[in-house]
mmCIF file of C-alpha atoms and ligand atoms in Angstrom:
data_model
loop_
_atom_site.group_PDB
_atom_site.id
_atom_site.type_symbol
_atom_site.label_atom_id
_atom_site.label_comp_id
_atom_site.label_asym_id
_atom_site.label_seq_id
_atom_site.Cartn_x
_atom_site.Cartn_y
_atom_site.Cartn_z
ATOM 1 C CA MET A 938 20.311 28.467 -102.525
ATOM 2 C CA ASP A 939 22.334 27.922 -99.512
ATOM 3 C CA LEU A 940 23.636 30.734 -97.310
ATOM 4 C CA SER A 941 24.771 28.578 -94.448
ATOM 5 C CA GLU A 942 28.256 29.870 -94.338
ATOM 6 C CA ARG A 943 27.234 33.587 -94.521
ATOM 7 C CA VAL A 944 26.937 36.302 -92.142
ATOM 8 C CA ALA A 945 24.533 39.042 -93.027
ATOM 9 C CA ILE A 946 23.607 42.592 -91.661
ATOM 10 C CA VAL A 947 20.115 43.750 -92.343
ATOM 11 C CA THR A 948 19.626 47.450 -91.469
ATOM 12 C CA GLY A 949 16.091 48.418 -90.350
ATOM 13 C CA GLY A 950 15.392 44.871 -89.793
ATOM 14 C CA GLY A 951 12.853 45.109 -86.817
ATOM 15 C CA ARG A 952 9.763 45.447 -89.105
ATOM 16 C CA GLY A 953 8.368 45.668 -92.528
ATOM 17 C CA ILE A 954 10.625 44.637 -95.525
ATOM 18 C CA GLY A 955 13.622 44.429 -93.171
ATOM 19 C CA ARG A 956 12.044 41.962 -91.038
ATOM 20 C CA ALA A 957 10.984 39.748 -94.025
ATOM 21 C CA ILE A 958 14.626 40.042 -95.467
ATOM 22 C CA ALA A 959 16.191 38.930 -92.113
ATOM 23 C CA ILE A 960 13.818 35.903 -91.745
ATOM 24 C CA LYS A 961 14.232 34.832 -95.603
ATOM 25 C CA LEU A 962 18.049 35.104 -95.112
ATOM 26 C CA ALA A 963 17.964 32.990 -91.977
ATOM 27 C CA GLU A 964 15.664 30.467 -93.768
ATOM 28 C CA VAL A 965 18.368 29.906 -96.339
ATOM 29 C CA GLY A 966 20.959 29.332 -93.555
ATOM 30 C CA ALA A 967 22.494 32.755 -92.911
ATOM 31 C CA THR A 968 23.510 34.156 -89.582
ATOM 32 C CA VAL A 969 21.808 37.429 -89.521
ATOM 33 C CA VAL A 970 22.608 40.531 -87.595
ATOM 34 C CA VAL A 971 19.198 42.395 -87.129
ATOM 35 C CA ASN A 972 19.971 46.324 -86.914
ATOM 36 C CA ASP A 973 17.351 48.795 -85.862
ATOM 37 C CA VAL A 974 17.220 52.209 -84.114
ATOM 38 C CA GLY A 975 15.412 53.096 -81.043
ATOM 39 C CA ASP A 976 13.183 50.597 -79.332
ATOM 40 C CA SER A 977 14.979 47.108 -79.574
ATOM 41 C CA LYS A 978 11.769 45.124 -79.060
ATOM 42 C CA PRO A 979 10.752 44.576 -82.631
ATOM 43 C CA ALA A 980 14.465 43.485 -83.562
ATOM 44 C CA ASP A 981 14.529 41.251 -80.461
ATOM 45 C CA GLU A 982 11.410 39.457 -81.760
ATOM 46 C CA VAL A 983 12.926 38.897 -85.028
ATOM 47 C CA ALA A 984 16.168 37.601 -83.657
ATOM 48 C CA GLU A 985 14.196 35.399 -81.449
ATOM 49 C CA GLU A 986 12.204 33.998 -84.336
ATOM 50 C CA ILE A 987 15.600 33.272 -86.247
ATOM 51 C CA SER A 988 17.018 31.592 -83.276
ATOM 52 C CA LYS A 989 13.889 29.359 -83.013
ATOM 53 C CA MET A 990 14.759 28.210 -86.724
ATOM 54 C CA GLY A 991 18.109 27.139 -85.278
ATOM 55 C CA ARG A 992 20.085 30.017 -86.877
ATOM 56 C CA GLN A 993 22.284 32.396 -85.207
ATOM 57 C CA SER A 994 21.093 36.032 -84.861
ATOM 58 C CA MET A 995 21.923 39.012 -82.920
ATOM 59 C CA VAL A 996 20.407 42.543 -82.514
ATOM 60 C CA ALA A 997 22.716 45.626 -83.057
ATOM 61 C CA LEU A 998 21.055 48.916 -82.375
ATOM 62 C CA ALA A 999 22.504 51.719 -84.504
ATOM 63 C CA ASP A 1000 21.483 54.744 -86.364
ATOM 64 C CA VAL A 1001 22.675 54.128 -89.964
ATOM 65 C CA SER A 1002 23.084 57.883 -90.525
ATOM 66 C CA GLN A 1003 25.789 58.201 -87.764
ATOM 67 C CA SER A 1004 29.229 57.162 -88.673
ATOM 68 C CA THR A 1005 30.322 56.132 -85.221
ATOM 69 C CA GLU A 1006 27.272 54.028 -84.750
ATOM 70 C CA VAL A 1007 27.762 52.330 -88.135
ATOM 71 C CA THR A 1008 31.422 51.612 -87.303
ATOM 72 C CA SER A 1009 30.406 49.846 -84.028
ATOM 73 C CA LEU A 1010 27.631 47.850 -85.760
ATOM 74 C CA VAL A 1011 30.243 46.332 -88.366
ATOM 75 C CA ASP A 1012 32.946 45.907 -85.634
ATOM 76 C CA ASN A 1013 30.675 44.045 -83.432
ATOM 77 C CA THR A 1014 29.365 41.822 -86.135
ATOM 78 C CA VAL A 1015 33.015 40.916 -87.191
ATOM 79 C CA GLU A 1016 34.090 40.503 -83.438
ATOM 80 C CA LYS A 1017 31.109 38.058 -82.728
ATOM 81 C CA TYR A 1018 30.877 36.108 -86.099
ATOM 82 C CA GLY A 1019 34.469 36.714 -87.589
ATOM 83 C CA LYS A 1020 33.193 38.369 -90.882
ATOM 84 C CA VAL A 1021 30.473 40.024 -92.851
ATOM 85 C CA ASP A 1022 29.402 38.698 -96.050
ATOM 86 C CA ILE A 1023 26.172 40.401 -97.088
ATOM 87 C CA LEU A 1024 25.000 43.951 -96.215
ATOM 88 C CA VAL A 1025 21.391 44.743 -96.887
ATOM 89 C CA ASN A 1026 20.892 48.515 -96.752
ATOM 90 C CA ASN A 1027 17.047 48.636 -96.063
ATOM 91 C CA ALA A 1028 16.661 51.206 -93.343
ATOM 92 C CA GLY A 1029 14.611 54.079 -94.575
ATOM 93 C CA ILE A 1030 12.069 56.737 -93.626
ATOM 94 C CA THR A 1031 9.729 59.309 -95.308
ATOM 95 C CA ARG A 1032 8.894 62.872 -94.526
ATOM 96 C CA ASP A 1033 6.567 63.676 -97.435
ATOM 97 C CA GLN A 1034 5.638 67.167 -98.533
ATOM 98 C CA LEU A 1035 5.408 69.233 -101.768
ATOM 99 C CA ILE A 1036 8.846 70.712 -102.483
ATOM 100 C CA MET A 1037 7.322 74.290 -102.085
ATOM 101 C CA ARG A 1038 6.596 73.453 -98.397
ATOM 102 C CA MET A 1039 9.563 71.007 -97.685
ATOM 103 C CA SER A 1040 11.572 72.011 -94.719
ATOM 104 C CA ASP A 1041 15.359 71.790 -94.732
ATOM 105 C CA ASP A 1042 15.003 69.511 -91.875
ATOM 106 C CA ASP A 1043 12.874 67.143 -93.893
ATOM 107 C CA TRP A 1044 15.392 67.113 -96.558
ATOM 108 C CA ASP A 1045 18.236 66.459 -94.490
ATOM 109 C CA LYS A 1046 16.726 63.890 -92.290
ATOM 110 C CA VAL A 1047 15.564 61.666 -95.295
ATOM 111 C CA LEU A 1048 18.913 62.162 -97.236
ATOM 112 C CA GLY A 1049 20.780 61.471 -93.897
ATOM 113 C CA ILE A 1050 19.182 58.045 -93.317
ATOM 114 C CA ASN A 1051 18.183 56.872 -96.837
ATOM 115 C CA LEU A 1052 21.360 57.976 -98.821
ATOM 116 C CA LYS A 1053 24.178 58.664 -96.319
ATOM 117 C CA GLY A 1054 23.145 55.627 -94.244
ATOM 118 C CA VAL A 1055 23.713 53.464 -97.370
ATOM 119 C CA PHE A 1056 27.002 55.252 -98.077
ATOM 120 C CA LEU A 1057 28.269 54.846 -94.362
ATOM 121 C CA CYS A 1058 27.228 51.038 -94.082
ATOM 122 C CA SER A 1059 28.560 50.128 -97.553
ATOM 123 C CA LYS A 1060 31.811 51.802 -96.733
ATOM 124 C CA ALA A 1061 32.302 50.139 -93.308
ATOM 125 C CA VAL A 1062 31.664 46.664 -94.746
ATOM 126 C CA LEU A 1063 34.023 46.989 -97.680
ATOM 127 C CA ARG A 1064 37.302 46.506 -95.647
ATOM 128 C CA PRO A 1065 36.250 43.041 -94.247
ATOM 129 C CA MET A 1066 34.695 42.149 -97.582
ATOM 130 C CA MET A 1067 37.834 43.065 -99.674
ATOM 131 C CA LYS A 1068 39.890 41.055 -97.331
ATOM 132 C CA GLN A 1069 37.872 37.983 -97.881
ATOM 133 C CA ARG A 1070 37.329 38.661 -101.509
ATOM 134 C CA TRP A 1071 33.701 38.140 -101.351
ATOM 135 C CA GLY A 1072 30.827 40.296 -100.652
ATOM 136 C CA ARG A 1073 27.168 41.282 -101.474
ATOM 137 C CA ILE A 1074 25.709 44.675 -101.000
ATOM 138 C CA ILE A 1075 22.107 44.973 -101.788
ATOM 139 C CA SER A 1076 20.336 48.119 -101.151
ATOM 140 C CA ILE A 1077 16.465 48.900 -101.121
ATOM 141 C CA SER A 1078 15.967 51.783 -103.535
ATOM 142 C CA SER A 1079 12.379 52.720 -105.030
ATOM 143 C CA ILE A 1080 10.582 52.961 -108.239
ATOM 144 C CA VAL A 1081 10.176 56.649 -107.010
ATOM 145 C CA GLY A 1082 13.958 56.972 -107.497
ATOM 146 C CA LEU A 1083 13.347 55.820 -111.154
ATOM 147 C CA ILE A 1084 10.329 57.773 -111.990
ATOM 148 C CA GLY A 1085 9.798 60.443 -109.476
ATOM 149 C CA ASN A 1086 6.837 61.193 -107.247
ATOM 150 C CA ALA A 1087 5.002 64.386 -106.250
ATOM 151 C CA GLY A 1088 5.413 65.058 -102.506
ATOM 152 C CA GLN A 1089 8.585 63.080 -102.288
ATOM 153 C CA ALA A 1090 11.360 65.310 -103.464
ATOM 154 C CA ASN A 1091 13.644 64.272 -100.692
ATOM 155 C CA TYR A 1092 12.805 60.411 -100.759
ATOM 156 C CA ALA A 1093 12.967 60.222 -104.450
ATOM 157 C CA SER A 1094 16.285 62.062 -104.588
ATOM 158 C CA ALA A 1095 17.703 59.655 -101.934
ATOM 159 C CA LYS A 1096 16.451 56.615 -103.629
ATOM 160 C CA ALA A 1097 17.994 57.834 -107.085
ATOM 161 C CA GLY A 1098 21.160 58.456 -105.111
ATOM 162 C CA ILE A 1099 21.256 54.878 -104.019
ATOM 163 C CA ILE A 1100 21.314 53.719 -107.746
ATOM 164 C CA GLY A 1101 24.279 55.925 -108.563
ATOM 165 C CA LEU A 1102 26.115 54.781 -105.441
ATOM 166 C CA THR A 1103 25.322 51.275 -106.213
ATOM 167 C CA ARG A 1104 26.632 51.427 -109.579
ATOM 168 C CA THR A 1105 29.830 53.213 -108.414
ATOM 169 C CA ILE A 1106 30.603 50.724 -105.709
ATOM 170 C CA ALA A 1107 30.026 47.789 -108.206
ATOM 171 C CA LYS A 1108 32.565 49.351 -110.374
ATOM 172 C CA GLU A 1109 34.947 50.074 -107.545
ATOM 173 C CA VAL A 1110 35.207 46.676 -106.017
ATOM 174 C CA ALA A 1111 34.088 44.106 -108.749
ATOM 175 C CA SER A 1112 37.768 43.015 -108.961
ATOM 176 C CA ARG A 1113 37.555 42.054 -105.172
ATOM 177 C CA GLY A 1114 34.667 39.643 -105.757
ATOM 178 C CA ILE A 1115 32.219 41.934 -104.294
ATOM 179 C CA THR A 1116 28.811 42.697 -106.050
ATOM 180 C CA ALA A 1117 26.494 45.663 -105.399
ATOM 181 C CA ASN A 1118 23.012 45.816 -106.575
ATOM 182 C CA ALA A 1119 19.630 47.533 -105.784
ATOM 183 C CA ILE A 1120 16.089 46.653 -105.688
ATOM 184 C CA ALA A 1121 13.410 49.103 -106.619
ATOM 185 C CA PRO A 1122 10.211 47.997 -105.058
ATOM 186 C CA GLY A 1123 6.798 49.463 -106.095
ATOM 187 C CA PHE A 1124 4.144 49.836 -103.384
ATOM 188 C CA ILE A 1125 4.539 47.285 -100.689
ATOM 189 C CA ASP A 1126 2.167 46.592 -97.754
ATOM 190 C CA THR A 1127 3.924 47.954 -94.623
ATOM 191 C CA ALA A 1128 3.606 50.708 -91.967
ATOM 192 C CA MET A 1129 5.165 53.077 -94.520
ATOM 193 C CA THR A 1130 2.359 52.463 -97.158
ATOM 194 C CA GLN A 1131 -0.273 52.030 -94.461
ATOM 195 C CA GLN A 1132 0.285 55.856 -93.696
ATOM 196 C CA LEU A 1133 -1.439 56.679 -96.883
ATOM 197 C CA PRO A 1134 -5.052 57.699 -96.842
ATOM 198 C CA GLU A 1135 -7.411 54.676 -97.972
ATOM 199 C CA GLU A 1136 -8.635 56.465 -101.065
ATOM 200 C CA ARG A 1137 -4.821 56.979 -102.298
ATOM 201 C CA ARG A 1138 -4.177 53.278 -101.446
ATOM 202 C CA GLN A 1139 -6.962 52.210 -103.613
ATOM 203 C CA GLU A 1140 -6.027 54.543 -106.461
ATOM 204 C CA LEU A 1141 -2.553 53.030 -106.432
ATOM 205 C CA ILE A 1142 -3.747 49.325 -106.345
ATOM 206 C CA ASN A 1143 -5.966 50.280 -109.346
ATOM 207 C CA GLN A 1144 -2.782 51.188 -111.186
ATOM 208 C CA ILE A 1145 -1.026 48.012 -110.582
ATOM 209 C CA PRO A 1146 -1.054 45.595 -113.494
ATOM 210 C CA LEU A 1147 -0.787 42.616 -111.026
ATOM 211 C CA GLY A 1148 -3.589 43.969 -109.107
ATOM 212 C CA SER A 1149 -2.321 44.354 -105.555
ATOM 213 C CA LEU A 1150 0.294 45.846 -103.323
ATOM 214 C CA GLY A 1151 3.330 43.761 -102.957
ATOM 215 C CA THR A 1152 4.454 41.831 -99.747
ATOM 216 C CA PRO A 1153 7.572 42.217 -97.900
ATOM 217 C CA ARG A 1154 8.296 38.677 -98.858
ATOM 218 C CA ASP A 1155 8.172 39.555 -102.525
ATOM 219 C CA ILE A 1156 11.220 41.752 -101.934
ATOM 220 C CA ALA A 1157 13.027 39.366 -99.615
ATOM 221 C CA GLU A 1158 12.884 36.626 -102.192
ATOM 222 C CA VAL A 1159 14.917 38.735 -104.559
ATOM 223 C CA VAL A 1160 17.351 39.712 -101.820
ATOM 224 C CA ALA A 1161 17.941 36.117 -101.040
ATOM 225 C CA PHE A 1162 18.639 35.435 -104.645
ATOM 226 C CA LEU A 1163 21.060 38.442 -105.156
ATOM 227 C CA ALA A 1164 22.942 37.363 -101.934
ATOM 228 C CA SER A 1165 23.444 33.806 -103.272
ATOM 229 C CA GLU A 1166 26.318 32.260 -105.109
ATOM 230 C CA GLU A 1167 23.817 31.833 -108.015
ATOM 231 C CA ALA A 1168 23.751 35.692 -108.620
ATOM 232 C CA ARG A 1169 27.666 35.958 -108.862
ATOM 233 C CA TYR A 1170 27.631 37.450 -112.272
ATOM 234 C CA ILE A 1171 25.054 40.298 -111.602
ATOM 235 C CA THR A 1172 26.577 43.569 -110.478
ATOM 236 C CA GLY A 1173 25.538 47.188 -110.786
ATOM 237 C CA GLN A 1174 21.826 46.359 -111.477
ATOM 238 C CA VAL A 1175 18.556 47.701 -110.302
ATOM 239 C CA ILE A 1176 15.960 44.941 -110.209
ATOM 240 C CA THR A 1177 12.287 46.531 -110.185
ATOM 241 C CA VAL A 1178 9.806 44.465 -108.116
ATOM 242 C CA ASP A 1179 6.552 46.287 -108.383
ATOM 243 C CA GLY A 1180 3.697 44.432 -109.835
ATOM 244 C CA GLY A 1181 4.179 46.272 -113.186
ATOM 245 C CA ILE A 1182 3.201 49.780 -111.901
ATOM 246 C CA SER A 1183 6.299 51.314 -113.474
ATOM 247 C CA LEU A 1184 5.266 50.126 -116.913
ATOM 248 C CA GLY A 1185 2.837 52.982 -117.021
ATOM 249 C CA LYS A 1186 -0.484 53.373 -118.804
ATOM 250 C CA LEU A 1187 -1.064 52.704 -122.661
HETATM 251 P P1 NAP B 1175 9.070 50.497 -92.361
HETATM 252 O O1 NAP B 1175 8.136 49.532 -92.228
HETATM 253 O O2 NAP B 1175 8.842 51.886 -91.962
HETATM 254 O O3 NAP B 1175 10.443 49.981 -91.568
HETATM 255 C C1 NAP B 1175 11.609 50.858 -91.701
HETATM 256 C C2 NAP B 1175 12.692 50.343 -90.749
HETATM 257 O O4 NAP B 1175 13.852 51.003 -90.745
HETATM 258 C C3 NAP B 1175 12.299 50.278 -89.242
HETATM 259 O O5 NAP B 1175 12.569 48.963 -88.667
HETATM 260 C C4 NAP B 1175 12.863 51.328 -88.683
HETATM 261 O O6 NAP B 1175 12.993 51.330 -87.246
HETATM 262 C C5 NAP B 1175 14.240 51.316 -89.471
HETATM 263 N N1 NAP B 1175 14.891 52.622 -89.462
HETATM 264 C C6 NAP B 1175 14.533 53.865 -89.604
HETATM 265 N N2 NAP B 1175 15.473 54.768 -89.303
HETATM 266 C C7 NAP B 1175 16.612 54.110 -89.115
HETATM 267 C C8 NAP B 1175 17.926 54.416 -88.810
HETATM 268 N N3 NAP B 1175 18.158 55.821 -88.830
HETATM 269 N N4 NAP B 1175 18.796 53.463 -88.462
HETATM 270 C C9 NAP B 1175 18.480 52.235 -88.578
HETATM 271 N N5 NAP B 1175 17.129 51.754 -88.843
HETATM 272 C C10 NAP B 1175 16.238 52.662 -89.124
HETATM 273 O O7 NAP B 1175 9.446 50.584 -93.845
HETATM 274 P P2 NAP B 1175 9.450 49.478 -94.995
HETATM 275 O O8 NAP B 1175 8.162 49.811 -95.826
HETATM 276 O O9 NAP B 1175 9.653 48.162 -94.469
HETATM 277 O O10 NAP B 1175 10.631 49.938 -95.951
HETATM 278 C C11 NAP B 1175 11.781 49.334 -95.955
HETATM 279 C C12 NAP B 1175 12.851 49.975 -97.037
HETATM 280 O O11 NAP B 1175 12.082 49.615 -98.329
HETATM 281 C C13 NAP B 1175 13.094 51.438 -96.868
HETATM 282 O O12 NAP B 1175 14.333 51.767 -97.226
HETATM 283 C C14 NAP B 1175 12.010 52.088 -97.873
HETATM 284 O O13 NAP B 1175 12.235 53.312 -98.391
HETATM 285 C C15 NAP B 1175 11.932 50.986 -98.955
HETATM 286 N N6 NAP B 1175 10.733 50.869 -99.800
HETATM 287 C C16 NAP B 1175 9.522 50.619 -99.215
HETATM 288 C C17 NAP B 1175 8.407 50.813 -100.043
HETATM 289 C C18 NAP B 1175 7.027 50.461 -99.673
HETATM 290 O O14 NAP B 1175 6.025 50.549 -100.415
HETATM 291 N N7 NAP B 1175 6.823 50.067 -98.285
HETATM 292 C C19 NAP B 1175 8.682 50.884 -101.423
HETATM 293 C C20 NAP B 1175 9.752 51.201 -101.927
HETATM 294 C C21 NAP B 1175 10.887 51.142 -101.086
HETATM 295 P P3 NAP B 1175 11.950 51.945 -86.306
HETATM 296 O O15 NAP B 1175 10.842 50.882 -86.312
HETATM 297 O O16 NAP B 1175 12.689 52.026 -85.061
HETATM 298 O O17 NAP B 1175 11.635 53.216 -86.784
#
């Protein structure tokens, strides 16, 4: 795998899965724009780590749910590096609550970042990608978008929406050399799952055939492959990376 001629944007790249993706893409040669929102420190650290590897990197703060901020993110990338080849839609949040108690605001916030954010970022990179007739859009969905999860009506809807959006983008731009795929992680050891009570975490681990939570690196490896030339014939797909949990019980 060699991404040394490629420029990638990773949304939510300051920590967790996004951080591992940014570092993996740099390891295989890519120039990486690390997007994050709010405090720039975590993203600065990722960019610094990438620079130490001898690769190019810059931090671009932007809220992916805000159209004007996304436009600047992509414009600044193209201005600095001349193009954008790879978009990884990774930024995401949770606001869990049973549907009976879920506020409109918690619904809107999660759909705004986790689904509209993917729409805005994908739309913004399509013009430069179509011009160069090459592009990779990789979006982080979730197994919850495939099988549902009590307490996550907003999150599961957004993650299912990503799958429909990915398949639609794949059909709309295949003729321009652009692929769009999604990854559906199971339970990965990050701040997001560290919020779960210890008892619930243990319960989940007991249901995973491979016997442990996944690591951010497990997801990053698949992203790097989908971004590569080797994955040229894969589009509109959802790759599940979940230790087997979505297989269900006998
Ligand atoms: P995380 O540790 O909470 O990291 C999320 C990152 O997204 C943070 O860097 C965060 O920035 C950033 N972010 C949040 N809102 C943003 C916005 N509006 N604009 C730009 N960046 C924003 O989460 P994670 O566990 O790594 O999850 C990454 C992705 O994988 C998410 O889409 C998540 O839904 C998905 N996923 C995770 C799991 C899991 O088990 N962990 C499973 C399936 C899918 P701040 O630090 O500033 O908040």
